[in-house]
Amino acid sequence: MRTAVSTTPGAGGPDEPVLRLEGVHKVYGTGETRHVALDGVTVDFHAARLTALVGHSGSGKSTLLNISGGLEQATSGTITLAGHVLTKMGPAELTRTRASLVSYVFQEYNLIRTMTVLENVCLPLELSGMARAEARRRAATALERTGVPRHTRKFPDQLSGGEQQRVAIARAIADQRPLVLADEPTGALDSANGERVVELLREVTAGGVACVIATHNPEVTAAADHIVRIQDGRVVEGGA
Amino acid sequence: MNRNRRLAWILGWRLASRSRLRTLLVCLTIALPVAAGTGVAAVTATARVSMPEAEAAAFGSADGRLTALSGERSADATAPARLAEQLKPSLPGDTRLAYDIDVLGLTIRGPEGRQSTVDGRAVNLADPLTDGLYRVDQGAPSAQDGTIVLSAVLADAVGITKTGQSVSIGSGQFTVSALVADRFDLGHRLFALPPGGPKATAALASAKDLGSPRWFVTWPPQADLPTVSGKLKGAGYAYVSSSQAAAISGQGDAMDSTALLVGLGLLAETVLLVTAAFAVVVRSQRRHMGLLAALGAPAKVTASFLRTHALCVAMIGSLAGIAAGQLVARVAAPVLAERAGADWGPVDGAWATSLVLAAVAVAVTVLASMLPSRAALREDPTALLKAVPPVHSTRQLRLRTAAAGTLVTATVAGLAAVVINAGALTAVLGVIVFAAGITATALVLSSLAARKADTSYLPLPAVFRSAMRSLLAFPVRAITTVIALGVVAAVSTTVLIASASVAHKQREDYLPELPDTSALIISSRPLTTTERGALRSSTGASEVSTGYQRAAIARDGKQLPVSPRTDFLDCIDDRGLLKYGNNDWQPCYLASKSHIPFPAVGIADTEGAEALAGTMTDEQRQRYESGQAAVAVTPVGLTNEVSLVAMGRKPDGFVLENTATLPLIHPSTARKTEYQQLPAVLVSQAGARTSSIIPVGSATYLLNADSKPAQQDVLRALPVDAQADSTVTVESGPSVVGAVARLQPAVAAISVLTTMLIVAAMVSLWTSDLRREYQMLGAVGATAWWRRRLASSMSGLLIVISCVTGTLWGIAASIAFLTGMDTDIAVPAGWLAVTVITAVITAAVMGGALVPRHARAQRQA
Ligand SMILES: Nc1ncnc2c1ncn2[C@@H]1O[C@H](COP(=O)(O)OP(=O)(O)OP(=O)(O)O)[C@@H](O)[C@H]1O
Ligand SMILES: [Mg+2]
């Protein structure tokens, strides 16, 4: 059941961005509780480029990532991901698109507790239709690359926070989806582990993937190819 | 497709196997009702007198019974061949007959001289038509003259240990060919002699009395029954078909409706518990659901993973439930049967019911898991990733909860009302009461609590106020739990009240044969005043009456027994004839309001009358002695005047002959209950003379004691020469009442235990759901002791609210149901209190015990 969605990065041409947001608004609530989280965001994210998304707490970073990956719907505006217009899709189609194009890394609780490390890494591969044996092989390779090969049969509870985060990155790179969205991936880690994670994400990016990291961590920002600063839902630096 | 299913199985099964405590608890909430249902179904099925069993006990394997309408002792009664000859012309050819006659008061002497005077029958148990009348325990009944079949208890009483030994009746010797048992009354002393032979005929001649001749009959295939029946009636015979057995098996109905009520209650419990449990399970899986969505898993994988989990848990739970229920039934049924004094036969597993129960439990569980998972799947993945359920507009959710609760309870209550056949009005009432009640009370209580929780003057210790606030922090969860536990409380209340009431009703319906502190002595010879005095002092009795005898009238050299005319005469057909022979008066007796057996008039002197009927005034005594009035022993069905009637024989059946009408004295200290063994009306010797009544049969003495006298003690206290042929009867209740009454504590204990376990499971789920909050409280400095007290108070509070609500509505519902069933209500207050107290203690202890000791923050959600 390979999805109908094309997985060629930057389907529109070599210089086309993998992800393009144009005039995206996101409004939460109505009336008194109405809150504009994104206010006309226009920004591009390119392949093989590590973008740091920075801004104060509550500025809208997570919202931007969630909308970019189709976890949430934008209120208005257009989002184009590898040639597909997400803003025209329904939830089922968004899920299918995610399965072939987007990998997420969250701050913590990234893994499914009831699955082993190996099963966790295999999961997106199998979801995008890969045969089991091939998925296991690729997962093992990815775990090796992220430095947690000894733990394949363990359950997430039995790993340290840093190890869990590396497993999450292994999962993100195993499937080679063109867009990796990471929401404060180093937020719960000490600086050594944080560096390790950034290093890994850099490697991933070097493989031709567009990587977006929402972060407060200056070290991550320093390692980025490009910085997008966001304030009160507006892009104030690095926008298109 | 297969890939998705495999993922669903891995996720579903792992969820069950990785969080073992929770799985255990959820399994328990499924297994308990299934186990209870299976156990109840199996025990009920085992105890139930099925139609085939009832038919076999009364009719063997025959189509029915033929009875000679002649009530008197027939000269030919011991000559079955001659009687059958007279019957032949009225029967189609090829009719098969097996002769049977009741033999009353035959003395059987064992090898060591131990003897017993008992009732039995002359019937050839080797005839295939009689198959199934008794359970054969040893040997095989023989058709040979000179053989006898004994019930095991009788054999024991006369010192027979195995077949092949001999007993004597009069001067005849009889070889015991088989030992049998009356399945419905294992204590029944009885014998069966194959009739017709010279030895049997000689033995029957020594019996005190014989019943009407009767035959088991099986018709040839083409017999035209209405015609044959009419012809037989003309010739003086009544035909009763084996479908009459329905009356006997009807006894099981009360038990069945209790079982049904229990079953429906359990179903309601399962629905609510499982719904509540899966709300917790799904809530715990929110983060996983969000992750799966972020990774691109289609919603149907997530939905089917939760469904699969439910399926796994439900299968384990219901299989465990069936196993436990069957085990309990297998252990309990023989014990209960023994206590009931009946042979229930091999344990009937009621497998069909068990499997249906299990299937229903599985279906209910899967449905219960789908509702919350669907609701969660409608949310955005980002909301799911936040793990904590969003606070919706509370009102909308409350209303939804209320509506769902009302719907479920209404359906169940409605079903129950329909199935137990309650009157339409009470059924509607029951539905409204049960359904709206609990939900509404929970809503009102919660909104009250919400308003009061923050007022500082609320007269509660601080920890209770905190507990209340914590409860109200999750109002929907609190209300669902209160409703679920309220229904549990309501159901156990209903079960307790229903089983107590049914036991009570059966006790009421049962007519004891004798007052339970009395013994009836039918003496082989009249006792002198000194002998009666000796009897009284050696048994410690308060009173031994003077002897009385049965009343009869003499007609054509025969003695016809005399009865008061009461509504048993319902059984008279339009030609003025009795519908049954006197062997078959039970249907008639059971249908009458007064329940006075036939015959029921005795002749006693004043002293005897006062011992039986109660103290009379001087004026009453004078009227009784002079024969101007009769005295009522019991008031039921009798007015101030009584007609004495005798059953006379007409060529085509029995008729009632009026002999005399007398004013009736009701002593103010009269008995309130009718007793089968006591006469209903007494007349004095003078009264008997003026009404041309004669005394017949042996002198009978009533011994009144302070407590239940032992049969053996009374028999031994009789003069030695009178011991042999006298009989002593003491009250012994029929087995079915004993069974239900003795089962009551067991039902109550099971109900309490189930409630306790369910409460424990619910509280554990609730507490495990709040683990993170408790750890957080620890992290901000709350001591473990304080956290435990908080958890205990919270669960205690929940249970108190649930129990109060549930118990009250349970009482209301029981009243509605029982009124519909036309049954008096017995409220077992002690058991109700035990249930509530157990539930509250369990909740408080479990709540406190499960609070995590450590304050360490958890790494994974
Ligand atoms: N589901 C929601 N409903 C209403 N408001 C929301 C919701 N999610 C986010 N917001 C609001 O939108 C704004 C942006 O939130 P967002 O999570 O994107 O911030 P952020 O930049 O990621 O902050 P942080 O650095 O603290 O993670 C915040 O003010 C937040 O209160
Ligand atoms: Mg954020």
Short mmCIF file of C-alpha atoms in Angstrom, two decimals, chain A residues 66 71-72 95 98-99 102 104 106 108-116 119 123-124 126-127 129-132 155-157 159-161 164 171 177, chain B residues 1 3-4 6-7 10-11 14-15 18-19 285 287-288 290-301 305 380-382 385 772 858-861:
data_model
loop_
_atom_site.label_atom_id
_atom_site.label_comp_id
_atom_site.label_asym_id
_atom_site.label_seq_id
_atom_site.Cartn_x
_atom_site.Cartn_y
_atom_site.Cartn_z
CA ASN A 66 2.29 21.22 13.86
CA LEU A 71 -1.11 17.66 12.69
CA GLU A 72 -3.28 20.72 12.90
CA THR A 95 -2.22 11.34 7.66
CA ARG A 98 2.62 12.51 6.80
CA ALA A 99 3.32 8.80 6.49
CA VAL A 102 7.14 13.98 7.42
CA TYR A 104 8.53 14.28 13.90
CA PHE A 106 9.27 15.87 20.03
CA GLU A 108 10.05 13.97 25.11
CA TYR A 109 7.70 11.00 25.21
CA ASN A 110 8.53 10.29 21.57
CA LEU A 111 8.30 6.54 21.76
CA ILE A 112 5.48 4.10 22.14
CA ARG A 113 5.97 2.48 25.53
CA THR A 114 4.47 -0.84 24.60
CA MET A 115 6.82 -1.39 21.66
CA THR A 116 10.48 -2.29 21.77
CA GLU A 119 9.60 -1.95 16.77
CA LEU A 123 6.83 1.55 12.84
CA PRO A 124 7.00 4.44 10.31
CA GLU A 126 5.92 -0.36 8.00
CA LEU A 127 3.30 2.35 7.99
CA GLY A 129 4.35 0.13 3.27
CA MET A 130 7.79 -1.42 3.56
CA ALA A 131 8.19 -5.19 3.94
CA ARG A 132 9.00 -6.30 7.46
CA PHE A 155 11.39 -1.06 25.97
CA PRO A 156 11.60 2.77 26.09
CA ASP A 157 11.17 2.82 29.87
CA LEU A 159 16.45 3.75 28.36
CA SER A 160 17.83 7.09 29.52
CA GLY A 161 16.29 10.30 28.21
CA GLN A 164 15.28 7.70 23.97
CA ARG A 171 13.12 6.57 13.68
CA ARG A 177 11.22 11.23 4.66
CA MET B 1 -4.36 -4.40 5.51
CA ARG B 3 0.20 -5.11 8.19
CA ASN B 4 -2.24 -2.79 9.93
CA ARG B 6 -0.54 -6.99 12.83
CA LEU B 7 0.33 -3.58 14.22
CA ILE B 10 1.08 -5.94 18.70
CA LEU B 11 -0.10 -2.67 20.20
CA ARG B 14 1.33 -5.40 24.45
CA LEU B 15 -0.89 -2.86 26.14
CA ARG B 18 2.78 -4.56 29.69
CA SER B 19 0.43 -2.88 32.16
CA GLN B 285 -3.36 5.92 25.61
CA ARG B 287 -0.23 10.17 23.97
CA HIS B 288 0.25 6.94 22.00
CA GLY B 290 -1.18 11.21 19.12
CA LEU B 291 2.23 9.70 18.33
CA LEU B 292 0.71 7.18 15.97
CA ALA B 293 -1.07 10.01 14.17
CA ALA B 294 2.16 12.05 13.97
CA LEU B 295 3.96 9.05 12.49
CA GLY B 296 1.26 8.79 9.85
CA ALA B 297 -0.71 5.81 11.13
CA PRO B 298 -4.26 5.86 9.76
CA ALA B 299 -7.01 6.39 12.30
CA LYS B 300 -8.26 2.88 11.69
CA VAL B 301 -5.00 1.40 13.01
CA PHE B 305 -5.46 -1.30 18.29
CA ASP B 380 -6.59 16.88 16.78
CA PRO B 381 -3.40 14.82 17.10
CA THR B 382 -1.80 17.80 18.88
CA LEU B 385 -0.13 14.54 22.22
CA ARG B 772 1.15 11.24 38.02
CA GLN B 858 8.02 9.72 35.70
CA ARG B 859 10.07 9.53 32.57
CA GLN B 860 7.38 8.28 30.23
CA ALA B 861 3.72 9.16 30.09
#
